[in-house]
């Protein structure tokens, strides 16, 4: 048997005449984080509906958790959880009461309900606030509660649509860490759609880049960047730069191009290229490095390139 959580084989889906997904084939290993990225209209939401068995492929097959979406959607939905646009939380109820409500919806046996509610509240750091009305909570806390709610029935697959949209950077980072832990320690398979390519690069084990319902690339973020040969832009803020140092850097094989800017320099680094030689040249020349940042992630460059190619 396979430990793939998702298997698509030549899956095509149409809304009437309009083809929204074309001939998709890929697999997602259980316990990994999978992300689909693409511009609006690429087919991301349609793919989520397909994975939940809410719609069926007109050609090909889609298996989720070992079940066929065309005939076993119910089994899939019992073992999955989806967090879509709306959190589904009630502002006028406390965090705990919200979860009690959903525990009943999921028909958790009464003896398990309290234990599960306690577990998820503790896991998400919400236990202390459990009796406060959700309407008074921050957006980040609400989003955590929404995921906690989705986890009550211990799903094997979690689908998240833009989970960190609208969160401040700290809350977003916190949530990313919690979600990563679910896959890493909990063995859950996570399907995530997001517009944040840095988030994808940081979290996803596997990515499918979709455009107009077709797969433009798939693999790990690094594999996609390598396959498209996309360089990344690195900015170094430094003091003590001289022209000979810049010339020496421009000789390095990984430096595609280099330019001086007011407080340092900016470079294009070839796909897969590291920064150790660059740092070595700079430190050997006595340059003081204040900051090094990648302004475009590799995946971002790859993504932009894939969207441009016709
Ligand atoms: P995304 O989530 O990536 O923005 P969607 O899956 O929503 O993309 O849409 C994929 C394509 O299918 C788009 O061309 C969209 O216009 C079309 N589409 C989406 N929902 C429907 C629908 N209910 N009826 C007809 N066409 C739809």
XYZ file of C-alpha atoms and ligand atoms in Angstrom:
337
model
C 0.000 0.000 0.000
C 0.995 3.560 -0.534
C 1.291 6.204 2.159
C 0.128 8.895 -0.230
C -2.621 11.056 1.236
C -3.603 12.517 -2.129
C -3.298 10.888 -5.527
C -4.535 12.662 -8.647
C -4.332 10.855 -11.943
C -5.103 12.845 -15.071
C -7.899 14.635 -13.259
C -9.930 17.113 -15.265
C -12.855 19.148 -13.983
C -15.280 21.385 -15.876
C -17.921 23.852 -14.770
C -20.277 23.210 -17.686
C -18.172 23.937 -20.750
C -15.458 25.757 -18.849
C -12.453 23.636 -17.983
C -11.234 24.696 -14.520
C -8.668 21.911 -13.957
C -6.870 20.172 -16.794
C -5.239 16.763 -16.652
C -3.719 17.075 -13.164
C -1.456 14.323 -11.904
C 0.467 14.458 -8.640
C 0.809 12.739 -5.284
C 1.136 14.115 -1.791
C 2.803 11.990 0.879
C 0.977 11.626 4.194
C 2.281 13.843 6.983
C 3.584 16.563 4.683
C 2.578 20.127 3.902
C 1.393 20.676 0.383
C 0.679 24.042 -1.147
C -0.947 25.139 -4.349
C -0.126 28.559 -5.696
C -1.318 30.462 -8.710
C -3.022 33.694 -9.721
C -6.735 34.262 -9.196
C -8.766 31.946 -11.360
C -5.969 29.346 -11.552
C -8.185 26.675 -9.980
C -7.059 26.600 -6.345
C -10.535 26.713 -4.806
C -11.778 24.200 -7.331
C -8.974 21.864 -6.304
C -9.999 22.176 -2.649
C -13.582 21.294 -3.494
C -12.359 18.349 -5.516
C -10.232 17.061 -2.635
C -13.185 17.253 -0.268
C -15.319 15.289 -2.700
C -17.730 18.210 -3.096
C -17.272 18.007 -6.870
C -16.088 15.095 -9.005
C -13.597 14.901 -11.860
C -15.120 14.437 -15.311
C -12.002 12.569 -16.374
C -9.286 10.826 -14.395
C -9.353 9.890 -10.724
C -8.721 11.594 -7.412
C -8.008 9.621 -4.268
C -7.839 11.218 -0.851
C -6.801 9.241 2.241
C -7.296 6.103 0.181
C -10.880 6.973 -0.805
C -12.182 7.874 -4.229
C -13.672 11.376 -4.324
C -16.259 10.331 -6.884
C -17.909 7.692 -4.718
C -16.547 8.068 -1.182
C -16.743 11.793 -0.474
C -18.444 11.188 2.851
C -15.577 9.023 4.138
C -13.117 11.712 3.077
C -15.046 14.498 4.797
C -15.294 12.511 8.015
C -11.502 12.284 8.117
C -10.722 15.819 6.959
C -11.182 19.340 8.136
C -11.293 22.490 6.068
C -10.779 26.033 7.161
C -12.107 28.188 4.353
C -12.786 31.910 4.238
C -15.108 32.013 7.212
C -13.956 30.868 10.599
C -17.426 29.609 11.513
C -17.001 30.940 15.053
C -19.669 32.625 17.131
C -18.507 35.939 18.578
C -21.146 35.883 21.312
C -20.005 32.561 22.701
C -16.860 31.869 24.692
C -13.994 29.982 23.095
C -14.883 26.900 25.077
C -18.582 27.056 24.206
C -17.744 27.419 20.531
C -15.761 24.209 20.726
C -18.484 22.438 22.710
C -20.924 23.340 19.977
C -18.686 21.896 17.265
C -17.842 18.826 19.313
C -21.568 18.060 19.323
C -21.846 18.743 15.598
C -19.086 16.196 15.088
C -20.863 13.846 17.522
C -17.813 13.302 19.661
C -18.747 10.922 22.468
C -19.458 12.952 25.655
C -16.572 11.360 27.556
C -14.131 12.473 24.861
C -15.486 15.970 24.313
C -13.951 17.706 27.312
C -10.624 16.010 26.877
C -10.389 16.983 23.202
C -11.490 20.562 23.881
C -8.901 20.884 26.611
C -6.204 19.360 24.398
C -6.762 21.700 21.474
C -7.127 24.802 23.669
C -3.895 23.954 25.463
C -2.115 23.173 22.208
C -3.007 26.553 20.755
C -2.263 28.479 23.937
C -5.906 29.524 24.368
C -6.723 27.704 27.592
C -6.467 30.788 29.824
C -8.861 32.751 27.631
C -11.378 29.950 27.137
C -14.204 31.599 29.076
C -13.928 34.969 27.296
C -16.316 35.828 24.498
C -14.680 35.215 21.135
C -15.866 38.657 19.977
C -13.268 40.183 22.305
C -10.386 38.096 20.929
C -7.678 39.264 18.515
C -7.770 38.115 14.925
C -4.797 35.837 15.498
C -6.474 34.139 18.450
C -9.679 33.673 16.499
C -7.768 32.080 13.659
C -6.098 29.707 16.093
C -9.463 28.826 17.575
C -10.839 28.197 14.107
C -8.034 25.713 13.455
C -8.505 24.208 16.917
C -12.164 23.707 16.071
C -11.214 22.001 12.805
C -8.984 19.600 14.718
C -11.564 18.451 17.276
C -12.362 15.232 15.463
C -8.682 14.465 14.863
C -8.684 14.714 11.076
C -5.967 13.120 8.967
C -6.123 15.883 6.377
C -6.393 19.596 7.061
C -7.208 22.040 4.250
C -6.366 25.663 4.927
C -7.391 28.477 2.613
C -5.175 31.531 3.197
C -4.674 30.717 6.892
C -2.578 33.778 7.738
C -4.355 36.357 5.573
C -4.986 39.517 7.561
C -2.821 38.515 10.527
C -0.035 40.716 11.810
C 3.487 39.320 11.239
C 3.858 37.997 14.793
C 0.493 36.238 14.818
C 1.184 34.866 11.333
C 4.565 33.456 12.355
C 3.006 31.922 15.458
C 0.294 30.265 13.397
C 2.783 28.973 10.832
C 4.746 27.310 13.592
C 1.656 25.642 15.021
C 0.565 24.406 11.609
C 4.046 23.073 10.824
C 3.971 21.184 14.131
C 0.710 19.480 13.191
C 2.363 17.872 10.179
C 5.735 17.257 11.764
C 4.654 15.862 15.113
C 1.017 14.993 14.501
C 1.545 13.269 11.152
C -1.315 15.233 9.648
C -1.326 16.029 5.941
C -1.870 19.719 5.332
C -3.082 21.312 2.139
C -2.573 25.040 2.120
C -3.515 27.692 -0.373
C -1.877 31.057 0.112
C -0.747 34.091 -1.837
C 2.259 34.467 0.418
C 5.157 32.824 -1.404
C 7.544 33.354 1.505
C 5.148 31.342 3.605
C 5.116 28.582 1.011
C 8.888 28.597 0.802
C 9.171 28.349 4.565
C 6.523 25.722 5.162
C 5.672 23.610 2.157
C 7.333 20.280 1.455
C 5.706 20.237 -1.944
C 4.179 22.883 -4.174
C 2.078 22.783 -7.295
C 2.088 25.939 -9.383
C -1.201 26.252 -11.232
C -2.147 28.528 -14.064
C -5.452 28.385 -15.892
C -6.086 24.954 -14.433
C -2.798 23.462 -15.580
C 0.261 22.442 -13.601
C 3.157 24.693 -14.560
C 5.597 23.152 -12.080
C 5.590 20.903 -9.058
C 8.098 19.774 -6.461
C 9.745 21.289 -3.404
C 10.127 25.089 -3.470
C 13.869 24.658 -4.103
C 13.253 22.174 -6.930
C 10.868 24.574 -8.621
C 13.343 27.426 -8.314
C 16.134 25.243 -9.723
C 13.986 23.945 -12.577
C 13.121 27.449 -13.713
C 16.714 28.584 -13.171
C 15.460 31.597 -11.257
C 18.037 33.740 -9.512
C 17.235 35.554 -6.293
C 18.058 39.109 -5.344
C 20.232 39.570 -2.287
C 20.847 42.952 -0.729
C 23.836 43.506 1.533
C 23.877 46.558 3.762
C 27.522 47.200 4.554
C 30.164 49.802 5.297
C 33.665 49.893 3.850
C 32.869 48.608 0.367
C 35.434 49.371 -2.321
C 35.383 48.863 -6.077
C 37.997 46.033 -5.948
C 35.726 44.144 -3.524
C 32.753 44.595 -5.852
C 34.901 43.404 -8.755
C 35.992 40.344 -6.781
C 32.361 39.522 -5.982
C 31.350 39.865 -9.610
C 33.893 37.139 -10.459
C 32.142 34.572 -8.267
C 30.227 31.992 -10.329
C 27.041 32.332 -8.246
C 26.880 36.102 -8.690
C 24.848 36.713 -11.847
C 24.932 40.497 -11.558
C 25.924 43.063 -8.983
C 25.247 46.752 -8.413
C 26.224 49.229 -5.723
C 23.465 51.018 -3.880
C 23.752 53.876 -1.383
C 24.275 51.753 1.738
C 25.741 48.596 0.228
C 25.094 46.436 -2.796
C 22.507 44.289 -4.445
C 23.212 41.047 -6.298
C 21.436 38.446 -8.349
C 22.434 35.046 -7.012
C 22.044 32.063 -9.338
C 19.405 29.488 -8.434
C 20.718 27.102 -5.799
C 23.757 29.328 -5.159
C 24.786 29.934 -1.560
C 26.210 33.042 0.052
C 29.274 31.681 1.819
C 31.790 32.819 -0.828
C 30.189 36.249 -0.941
C 30.459 36.591 2.838
C 34.028 35.304 2.720
C 35.113 37.905 0.172
C 33.434 40.669 2.165
C 34.852 39.723 5.547
C 38.352 39.083 4.155
C 38.310 42.645 2.780
C 37.314 44.015 6.182
C 33.842 45.108 5.025
C 31.406 45.554 7.916
C 28.190 43.697 7.140
C 25.143 45.199 8.830
C 22.438 43.193 7.135
C 21.884 40.606 4.407
C 18.423 40.080 2.986
C 16.797 38.289 0.107
C 14.398 40.764 -1.409
C 12.892 38.280 -3.822
C 12.671 34.735 -2.684
C 13.735 32.075 -5.158
C 10.212 30.746 -5.333
C 8.876 34.200 -6.013
C 11.209 34.671 -8.975
C 10.337 31.188 -10.221
C 6.656 31.881 -9.825
C 6.851 35.174 -11.720
C 8.783 33.466 -14.484
C 6.230 30.667 -14.758
C 3.396 33.165 -14.960
C 5.121 35.094 -17.749
C 5.836 32.068 -19.945
C 3.096 31.347 -22.382
P -8.795 30.287 -7.751
O -9.286 29.708 -6.467
O -7.399 29.847 -8.084
O -8.933 31.769 -7.812
P -11.105 28.999 -8.905
O -10.948 27.560 -8.591
O -12.058 29.778 -8.076
O -9.681 29.708 -8.957
O -11.578 29.160 -10.424
C -11.005 28.420 -11.507
C -11.773 28.750 -12.791
O -13.102 28.221 -12.710
C -11.934 30.227 -13.056
O -11.853 30.429 -14.446
C -13.315 30.532 -12.545
O -13.881 31.625 -13.252
C -14.065 29.253 -12.824
N -15.128 28.989 -11.838
C -14.975 28.929 -10.490
N -16.149 28.645 -9.884
C -17.060 28.511 -10.870
C -18.464 28.214 -10.902
N -19.141 27.961 -9.793
N -19.067 28.176 -12.108
C -18.377 28.409 -13.238
N -17.065 28.683 -13.288
C -16.410 28.742 -12.126
